[in-house]
Amino acid sequence: MREVTLRIRQYGEPESDTSAAHPDVVVQSVTSVTGSARRRKRIVELTGPTENVRSFVRELGDDADVQNVKPLGDLDDSGAHVALTYPADWRGLVDRFRQFGVHFRGEFTMQAGWEHWTLYLDDGDDLGALVRSLEASGSEVDLVRDVRTDTVDGPEQFALGRMIDALTERQAEVLATAIAMGYYGPDSDTAIETVADSVGVASTTAWEHLARAERKVMTELGEHLAATGGRPVR
């Protein structure tokens, strides 16, 4: 089996287009899509500057292809949960993955219009055909990661994949830069300003990216340790 991560930009899809217009807002799925004879719905978490999050919700709610956008609590930069409702005939990427019979992780992350999805392909699955189908529908597709799960112990591979996929591109970049520069090393004298200069962002922005990346990684690691009785990722 292969673990594949794809970046997909869907043009003309409400969430993707609204996300592209609000690159500072990170969209994280909370639930998978559920359906009925009348509607399809899911819950997402929006993280970013409060005004940007509010603008995102307003613009998505104004889209004619969305039936309802309902905030579940306050819209602030600590993470706003929003319930989205679409018509019953709405079809997303999940439907395309199911059409090709591939395994996929139910959650996704989206920023600046680009969705990150992790798929698990058996030897007989045709990734090329899936990508061509997505591109034929008007989407752009980038292959981010393609590894065989038998090169690393299965549970460890999945745990590592979840940690990586939980990060946005910018969070991963800042975290990788901080690690490479020895920011987390014992007695490190690497300042956050140095990391920020290296990736070309303000020091407060770099700190925010690191804080969110650390929280996501530690959450995934904690869940893995709890599930494995304390056995670490190797």
PDB file of C-alpha atoms in Angstrom:
ATOM      1  CA  MET A   1       0.000   0.000   0.000  1.00  0.00           C
ATOM      2  CA  ARG A   2       1.122   3.572  -0.725  1.00  0.00           C
ATOM      3  CA  GLU A   3       0.405   6.705   1.290  1.00  0.00           C
ATOM      4  CA  VAL A   4      -0.110   9.681  -1.001  1.00  0.00           C
ATOM      5  CA  THR A   5      -0.657  13.335  -0.110  1.00  0.00           C
ATOM      6  CA  LEU A   6      -2.219  15.578  -2.754  1.00  0.00           C
ATOM      7  CA  ARG A   7      -2.654  19.357  -2.897  1.00  0.00           C
ATOM      8  CA  ILE A   8      -5.817  20.128  -4.831  1.00  0.00           C
ATOM      9  CA  ARG A   9      -7.192  23.492  -5.926  1.00  0.00           C
ATOM     10  CA  GLN A  10     -10.828  23.263  -7.003  1.00  0.00           C
ATOM     11  CA  TYR A  11     -11.994  26.193  -9.115  1.00  0.00           C
ATOM     12  CA  GLY A  12     -15.653  27.142  -8.861  1.00  0.00           C
ATOM     13  CA  GLU A  13     -16.100  25.271  -5.569  1.00  0.00           C
ATOM     14  CA  PRO A  14     -17.419  27.645  -2.853  1.00  0.00           C
ATOM     15  CA  GLU A  15     -15.074  26.761   0.009  1.00  0.00           C
ATOM     16  CA  SER A  16     -12.016  26.628  -2.227  1.00  0.00           C
ATOM     17  CA  ASP A  17     -12.710  29.952  -3.949  1.00  0.00           C
ATOM     18  CA  THR A  18     -13.546  31.677  -0.657  1.00  0.00           C
ATOM     19  CA  SER A  19     -10.379  30.236   0.859  1.00  0.00           C
ATOM     20  CA  ALA A  20      -8.318  31.576  -2.058  1.00  0.00           C
ATOM     21  CA  ALA A  21      -9.685  35.047  -1.306  1.00  0.00           C
ATOM     22  CA  HIS A  22      -8.711  34.706   2.384  1.00  0.00           C
ATOM     23  CA  PRO A  23      -5.218  33.153   2.445  1.00  0.00           C
ATOM     24  CA  ASP A  24      -4.738  33.994   6.135  1.00  0.00           C
ATOM     25  CA  VAL A  25      -7.611  31.683   7.135  1.00  0.00           C
ATOM     26  CA  VAL A  26      -6.873  27.985   7.637  1.00  0.00           C
ATOM     27  CA  VAL A  27      -9.790  25.591   7.098  1.00  0.00           C
ATOM     28  CA  GLN A  28      -9.650  22.264   8.955  1.00  0.00           C
ATOM     29  CA  SER A  29     -12.365  19.650   8.616  1.00  0.00           C
ATOM     30  CA  VAL A  30     -13.922  18.530  11.893  1.00  0.00           C
ATOM     31  CA  THR A  31     -16.436  16.024  10.531  1.00  0.00           C
ATOM     32  CA  SER A  32     -16.773  14.061   7.319  1.00  0.00           C
ATOM     33  CA  VAL A  33     -19.539  14.910   4.861  1.00  0.00           C
ATOM     34  CA  THR A  34     -22.905  13.440   5.817  1.00  0.00           C
ATOM     35  CA  GLY A  35     -25.824  13.291   3.431  1.00  0.00           C
ATOM     36  CA  SER A  36     -29.564  12.930   3.168  1.00  0.00           C
ATOM     37  CA  ALA A  37     -32.221  13.169   0.466  1.00  0.00           C
ATOM     38  CA  ARG A  38     -32.369  16.948   0.926  1.00  0.00           C
ATOM     39  CA  ARG A  39     -28.914  18.168   1.975  1.00  0.00           C
ATOM     40  CA  ARG A  40     -25.282  17.405   2.661  1.00  0.00           C
ATOM     41  CA  LYS A  41     -23.383  18.929   5.547  1.00  0.00           C
ATOM     42  CA  ARG A  42     -20.136  19.020   7.482  1.00  0.00           C
ATOM     43  CA  ILE A  43     -18.405  21.056  10.192  1.00  0.00           C
ATOM     44  CA  VAL A  44     -15.107  22.866   9.670  1.00  0.00           C
ATOM     45  CA  GLU A  45     -12.803  24.859  11.924  1.00  0.00           C
ATOM     46  CA  LEU A  46     -11.574  28.258  10.730  1.00  0.00           C
ATOM     47  CA  THR A  47      -8.386  29.698  12.213  1.00  0.00           C
ATOM     48  CA  GLY A  48      -6.930  33.105  11.400  1.00  0.00           C
ATOM     49  CA  PRO A  49      -7.319  36.825  12.160  1.00  0.00           C
ATOM     50  CA  THR A  50     -10.812  37.406  13.532  1.00  0.00           C
ATOM     51  CA  GLU A  51     -11.881  39.898  10.851  1.00  0.00           C
ATOM     52  CA  ASN A  52     -10.652  37.569   8.110  1.00  0.00           C
ATOM     53  CA  VAL A  53     -12.565  34.659   9.613  1.00  0.00           C
ATOM     54  CA  ARG A  54     -15.742  36.742   9.819  1.00  0.00           C
ATOM     55  CA  SER A  55     -15.311  37.900   6.226  1.00  0.00           C
ATOM     56  CA  PHE A  56     -14.764  34.291   5.134  1.00  0.00           C
ATOM     57  CA  VAL A  57     -18.030  33.224   6.776  1.00  0.00           C
ATOM     58  CA  ARG A  58     -19.971  36.158   5.296  1.00  0.00           C
ATOM     59  CA  GLU A  59     -18.725  35.568   1.757  1.00  0.00           C
ATOM     60  CA  LEU A  60     -19.258  31.812   1.908  1.00  0.00           C
ATOM     61  CA  GLY A  61     -22.783  32.418   3.196  1.00  0.00           C
ATOM     62  CA  ASP A  62     -23.482  34.708   0.224  1.00  0.00           C
ATOM     63  CA  ASP A  63     -22.547  31.982  -2.265  1.00  0.00           C
ATOM     64  CA  ALA A  64     -25.608  30.724  -4.127  1.00  0.00           C
ATOM     65  CA  ASP A  65     -24.309  27.129  -4.071  1.00  0.00           C
ATOM     66  CA  VAL A  66     -24.290  26.993  -0.262  1.00  0.00           C
ATOM     67  CA  GLN A  67     -27.583  26.438   1.532  1.00  0.00           C
ATOM     68  CA  ASN A  68     -26.487  27.529   4.991  1.00  0.00           C
ATOM     69  CA  VAL A  69     -23.412  28.650   6.942  1.00  0.00           C
ATOM     70  CA  LYS A  70     -23.946  28.499  10.707  1.00  0.00           C
ATOM     71  CA  PRO A  71     -21.231  29.558  13.190  1.00  0.00           C
ATOM     72  CA  LEU A  72     -21.156  27.304  16.248  1.00  0.00           C
ATOM     73  CA  GLY A  73     -20.068  29.887  18.788  1.00  0.00           C
ATOM     74  CA  ASP A  74     -17.892  32.985  18.530  1.00  0.00           C
ATOM     75  CA  LEU A  75     -15.882  33.749  15.406  1.00  0.00           C
ATOM     76  CA  ASP A  76     -12.408  34.438  16.745  1.00  0.00           C
ATOM     77  CA  ASP A  77      -8.828  33.604  15.806  1.00  0.00           C
ATOM     78  CA  SER A  78      -8.546  30.800  18.357  1.00  0.00           C
ATOM     79  CA  GLY A  79     -10.625  28.543  16.106  1.00  0.00           C
ATOM     80  CA  ALA A  80     -14.186  29.077  14.936  1.00  0.00           C
ATOM     81  CA  HIS A  81     -16.389  26.054  14.250  1.00  0.00           C
ATOM     82  CA  VAL A  82     -18.856  26.463  11.402  1.00  0.00           C
ATOM     83  CA  ALA A  83     -21.544  24.077  10.107  1.00  0.00           C
ATOM     84  CA  LEU A  84     -21.894  24.097   6.320  1.00  0.00           C
ATOM     85  CA  THR A  85     -24.933  22.813   4.425  1.00  0.00           C
ATOM     86  CA  TYR A  86     -25.009  22.087   0.694  1.00  0.00           C
ATOM     87  CA  PRO A  87     -27.756  20.844  -1.658  1.00  0.00           C
ATOM     88  CA  ALA A  88     -28.122  17.075  -1.902  1.00  0.00           C
ATOM     89  CA  ASP A  89     -26.609  17.037  -5.407  1.00  0.00           C
ATOM     90  CA  TRP A  90     -23.371  18.756  -4.284  1.00  0.00           C
ATOM     91  CA  ARG A  91     -20.333  16.611  -4.976  1.00  0.00           C
ATOM     92  CA  GLY A  92     -16.927  17.128  -3.393  1.00  0.00           C
ATOM     93  CA  LEU A  93     -13.563  15.413  -3.514  1.00  0.00           C
ATOM     94  CA  VAL A  94     -14.762  12.644  -1.208  1.00  0.00           C
ATOM     95  CA  ASP A  95     -17.183  11.526  -3.915  1.00  0.00           C
ATOM     96  CA  ARG A  96     -14.351  11.417  -6.447  1.00  0.00           C
ATOM     97  CA  PHE A  97     -12.158   9.351  -4.123  1.00  0.00           C
ATOM     98  CA  ARG A  98     -15.008   6.921  -3.541  1.00  0.00           C
ATOM     99  CA  GLN A  99     -15.625   6.717  -7.283  1.00  0.00           C
ATOM    100  CA  PHE A 100     -12.074   5.441  -7.726  1.00  0.00           C
ATOM    101  CA  GLY A 101     -12.335   3.128  -4.723  1.00  0.00           C
ATOM    102  CA  VAL A 102      -9.335   4.482  -2.838  1.00  0.00           C
ATOM    103  CA  HIS A 103      -8.949   4.729   0.916  1.00  0.00           C
ATOM    104  CA  PHE A 104      -8.675   8.276   2.221  1.00  0.00           C
ATOM    105  CA  ARG A 105      -8.304  10.090   5.491  1.00  0.00           C
ATOM    106  CA  GLY A 106     -11.584  11.812   6.285  1.00  0.00           C
ATOM    107  CA  GLU A 107     -10.092  15.084   7.468  1.00  0.00           C
ATOM    108  CA  PHE A 108      -8.432  17.706   5.279  1.00  0.00           C
ATOM    109  CA  THR A 109      -6.680  21.047   5.664  1.00  0.00           C
ATOM    110  CA  MET A 110      -7.168  23.949   3.258  1.00  0.00           C
ATOM    111  CA  GLN A 111      -5.395  27.290   2.919  1.00  0.00           C
ATOM    112  CA  ALA A 112      -5.340  29.828   0.083  1.00  0.00           C
ATOM    113  CA  GLY A 113      -7.734  27.587  -1.847  1.00  0.00           C
ATOM    114  CA  TRP A 114      -5.512  24.484  -1.717  1.00  0.00           C
ATOM    115  CA  GLU A 115      -6.831  21.362   0.001  1.00  0.00           C
ATOM    116  CA  HIS A 116      -4.465  18.747   1.426  1.00  0.00           C
ATOM    117  CA  TRP A 117      -5.726  15.169   1.313  1.00  0.00           C
ATOM    118  CA  THR A 118      -4.048  11.888   2.271  1.00  0.00           C
ATOM    119  CA  LEU A 119      -4.954   8.766   0.309  1.00  0.00           C
ATOM    120  CA  TYR A 120      -4.009   5.119   0.811  1.00  0.00           C
ATOM    121  CA  LEU A 121      -3.679   3.230  -2.462  1.00  0.00           C
ATOM    122  CA  ASP A 122      -3.586  -0.517  -2.971  1.00  0.00           C
ATOM    123  CA  ASP A 123      -1.286  -1.874  -5.679  1.00  0.00           C
ATOM    124  CA  GLY A 124      -4.159  -2.023  -8.158  1.00  0.00           C
ATOM    125  CA  ASP A 125      -5.326   1.566  -7.612  1.00  0.00           C
ATOM    126  CA  ASP A 126      -4.592   3.963 -10.478  1.00  0.00           C
ATOM    127  CA  LEU A 127      -3.385   7.275  -9.056  1.00  0.00           C
ATOM    128  CA  GLY A 128      -2.785   8.655 -12.546  1.00  0.00           C
ATOM    129  CA  ALA A 129      -6.389   8.063 -13.554  1.00  0.00           C
ATOM    130  CA  LEU A 130      -7.625   9.767 -10.388  1.00  0.00           C
ATOM    131  CA  VAL A 131      -5.396  12.799 -10.972  1.00  0.00           C
ATOM    132  CA  ARG A 132      -6.449  13.030 -14.625  1.00  0.00           C
ATOM    133  CA  SER A 133     -10.090  12.897 -13.568  1.00  0.00           C
ATOM    134  CA  LEU A 134      -9.576  15.740 -11.101  1.00  0.00           C
ATOM    135  CA  GLU A 135      -7.720  17.818 -13.664  1.00  0.00           C
ATOM    136  CA  ALA A 136     -10.408  17.152 -16.267  1.00  0.00           C
ATOM    137  CA  SER A 137     -12.939  18.693 -13.870  1.00  0.00           C
ATOM    138  CA  GLY A 138     -10.860  21.904 -13.810  1.00  0.00           C
ATOM    139  CA  SER A 139      -8.827  21.283 -10.658  1.00  0.00           C
ATOM    140  CA  GLU A 140      -5.081  21.726 -10.223  1.00  0.00           C
ATOM    141  CA  VAL A 141      -3.335  18.803  -8.519  1.00  0.00           C
ATOM    142  CA  ASP A 142       0.159  18.612  -6.970  1.00  0.00           C
ATOM    143  CA  LEU A 143       1.701  15.407  -5.629  1.00  0.00           C
ATOM    144  CA  VAL A 144       3.238  16.262  -2.245  1.00  0.00           C
ATOM    145  CA  ARG A 145       4.119  12.841  -0.873  1.00  0.00           C
ATOM    146  CA  ASP A 146       4.162   9.259  -2.172  1.00  0.00           C
ATOM    147  CA  VAL A 147       5.663   6.522   0.010  1.00  0.00           C
ATOM    148  CA  ARG A 148       5.085   2.833   0.482  1.00  0.00           C
ATOM    149  CA  THR A 149       3.682   2.120   3.933  1.00  0.00           C
ATOM    150  CA  ASP A 150       5.751  -1.063   4.176  1.00  0.00           C
ATOM    151  CA  THR A 151       8.950   1.016   4.348  1.00  0.00           C
ATOM    152  CA  VAL A 152       7.933   2.046   7.869  1.00  0.00           C
ATOM    153  CA  ASP A 153       5.918   0.084  10.405  1.00  0.00           C
ATOM    154  CA  GLY A 154       2.252   0.668   9.566  1.00  0.00           C
ATOM    155  CA  PRO A 155       0.948   2.353  12.739  1.00  0.00           C
ATOM    156  CA  GLU A 156       4.071   4.513  12.970  1.00  0.00           C
ATOM    157  CA  GLN A 157       3.739   5.539   9.317  1.00  0.00           C
ATOM    158  CA  PHE A 158       0.122   6.570   9.796  1.00  0.00           C
ATOM    159  CA  ALA A 159       0.953   8.505  12.979  1.00  0.00           C
ATOM    160  CA  LEU A 160       3.776  10.385  11.250  1.00  0.00           C
ATOM    161  CA  GLY A 161       1.551  11.098   8.256  1.00  0.00           C
ATOM    162  CA  ARG A 162      -1.157  12.577  10.490  1.00  0.00           C
ATOM    163  CA  MET A 163       1.373  14.891  12.140  1.00  0.00           C
ATOM    164  CA  ILE A 164       2.658  16.155   8.803  1.00  0.00           C
ATOM    165  CA  ASP A 165      -0.760  16.555   7.214  1.00  0.00           C
ATOM    166  CA  ALA A 166      -2.124  18.442  10.228  1.00  0.00           C
ATOM    167  CA  LEU A 167       0.232  21.324   9.414  1.00  0.00           C
ATOM    168  CA  THR A 168      -0.367  24.027   6.853  1.00  0.00           C
ATOM    169  CA  GLU A 169       2.432  24.635   4.348  1.00  0.00           C
ATOM    170  CA  ARG A 170       3.577  27.757   6.183  1.00  0.00           C
ATOM    171  CA  GLN A 171       3.500  26.050   9.581  1.00  0.00           C
ATOM    172  CA  ALA A 172       5.546  23.148   8.218  1.00  0.00           C
ATOM    173  CA  GLU A 173       8.038  25.543   6.616  1.00  0.00           C
ATOM    174  CA  VAL A 174       8.545  27.591   9.775  1.00  0.00           C
ATOM    175  CA  LEU A 175       8.772  24.487  11.977  1.00  0.00           C
ATOM    176  CA  ALA A 176      11.277  22.786   9.647  1.00  0.00           C
ATOM    177  CA  THR A 177      13.364  25.969   9.517  1.00  0.00           C
ATOM    178  CA  ALA A 178      13.347  26.324  13.299  1.00  0.00           C
ATOM    179  CA  ILE A 179      14.449  22.706  13.733  1.00  0.00           C
ATOM    180  CA  ALA A 180      17.209  23.044  11.111  1.00  0.00           C
ATOM    181  CA  MET A 181      18.498  26.213  12.794  1.00  0.00           C
ATOM    182  CA  GLY A 182      18.682  24.505  16.196  1.00  0.00           C
ATOM    183  CA  TYR A 183      15.840  26.523  17.726  1.00  0.00           C
ATOM    184  CA  TYR A 184      14.780  23.555  19.876  1.00  0.00           C
ATOM    185  CA  GLY A 185      18.284  22.420  20.768  1.00  0.00           C
ATOM    186  CA  PRO A 186      19.561  22.438  24.365  1.00  0.00           C
ATOM    187  CA  ASP A 187      21.046  25.814  25.298  1.00  0.00           C
ATOM    188  CA  SER A 188      20.039  27.147  21.874  1.00  0.00           C
ATOM    189  CA  ASP A 189      20.776  30.805  21.196  1.00  0.00           C
ATOM    190  CA  THR A 190      18.652  30.855  18.029  1.00  0.00           C
ATOM    191  CA  ALA A 191      16.055  33.594  18.440  1.00  0.00           C
ATOM    192  CA  ILE A 192      12.591  33.590  16.910  1.00  0.00           C
ATOM    193  CA  GLU A 193      13.643  36.719  15.008  1.00  0.00           C
ATOM    194  CA  THR A 194      16.362  34.689  13.263  1.00  0.00           C
ATOM    195  CA  VAL A 195      13.852  32.034  12.219  1.00  0.00           C
ATOM    196  CA  ALA A 196      11.458  34.745  11.037  1.00  0.00           C
ATOM    197  CA  ASP A 197      14.129  36.437   8.928  1.00  0.00           C
ATOM    198  CA  SER A 198      15.026  33.111   7.321  1.00  0.00           C
ATOM    199  CA  VAL A 199      11.464  32.495   6.081  1.00  0.00           C
ATOM    200  CA  GLY A 200      10.705  36.150   5.374  1.00  0.00           C
ATOM    201  CA  VAL A 201       7.931  36.860   7.894  1.00  0.00           C
ATOM    202  CA  ALA A 202       7.527  39.048  10.972  1.00  0.00           C
ATOM    203  CA  SER A 203       8.712  37.567  14.260  1.00  0.00           C
ATOM    204  CA  THR A 204       5.184  37.578  15.699  1.00  0.00           C
ATOM    205  CA  THR A 205       3.930  35.713  12.619  1.00  0.00           C
ATOM    206  CA  ALA A 206       6.723  33.135  12.928  1.00  0.00           C
ATOM    207  CA  TRP A 207       5.885  32.669  16.598  1.00  0.00           C
ATOM    208  CA  GLU A 208       2.192  32.142  15.793  1.00  0.00           C
ATOM    209  CA  HIS A 209       3.038  29.553  13.122  1.00  0.00           C
ATOM    210  CA  LEU A 210       5.344  27.710  15.521  1.00  0.00           C
ATOM    211  CA  ALA A 211       2.810  27.792  18.348  1.00  0.00           C
ATOM    212  CA  ARG A 212       0.074  26.334  16.149  1.00  0.00           C
ATOM    213  CA  ALA A 213       2.435  23.769  14.621  1.00  0.00           C
ATOM    214  CA  GLU A 214       3.628  22.683  18.059  1.00  0.00           C
ATOM    215  CA  ARG A 215       0.053  22.354  19.298  1.00  0.00           C
ATOM    216  CA  LYS A 216      -0.968  20.208  16.323  1.00  0.00           C
ATOM    217  CA  VAL A 217       2.116  17.974  16.505  1.00  0.00           C
ATOM    218  CA  MET A 218       1.789  17.470  20.254  1.00  0.00           C
ATOM    219  CA  THR A 219      -1.924  16.700  19.928  1.00  0.00           C
ATOM    220  CA  GLU A 220      -1.270  14.034  17.283  1.00  0.00           C
ATOM    221  CA  LEU A 221       1.676  12.645  19.248  1.00  0.00           C
ATOM    222  CA  GLY A 222      -0.383  12.519  22.436  1.00  0.00           C
ATOM    223  CA  GLU A 223      -3.173  10.616  20.689  1.00  0.00           C
ATOM    224  CA  HIS A 224      -0.642   8.177  19.237  1.00  0.00           C
ATOM    225  CA  LEU A 225       1.036   7.591  22.603  1.00  0.00           C
ATOM    226  CA  ALA A 226      -2.339   7.072  24.275  1.00  0.00           C
ATOM    227  CA  ALA A 227      -3.351   4.555  21.617  1.00  0.00           C
ATOM    228  CA  THR A 228      -0.071   2.635  21.795  1.00  0.00           C
ATOM    229  CA  GLY A 229       0.409   2.600  25.540  1.00  0.00           C
ATOM    230  CA  GLY A 230       3.253   5.105  25.454  1.00  0.00           C
ATOM    231  CA  ARG A 231       5.219   3.544  22.590  1.00  0.00           C
ATOM    232  CA  PRO A 232       6.912   6.429  20.701  1.00  0.00           C
ATOM    233  CA  VAL A 233       6.983   7.070  16.959  1.00  0.00           C
ATOM    234  CA  ARG A 234      10.257   5.651  15.595  1.00  0.00           C
TER     235      ARG A 234
END
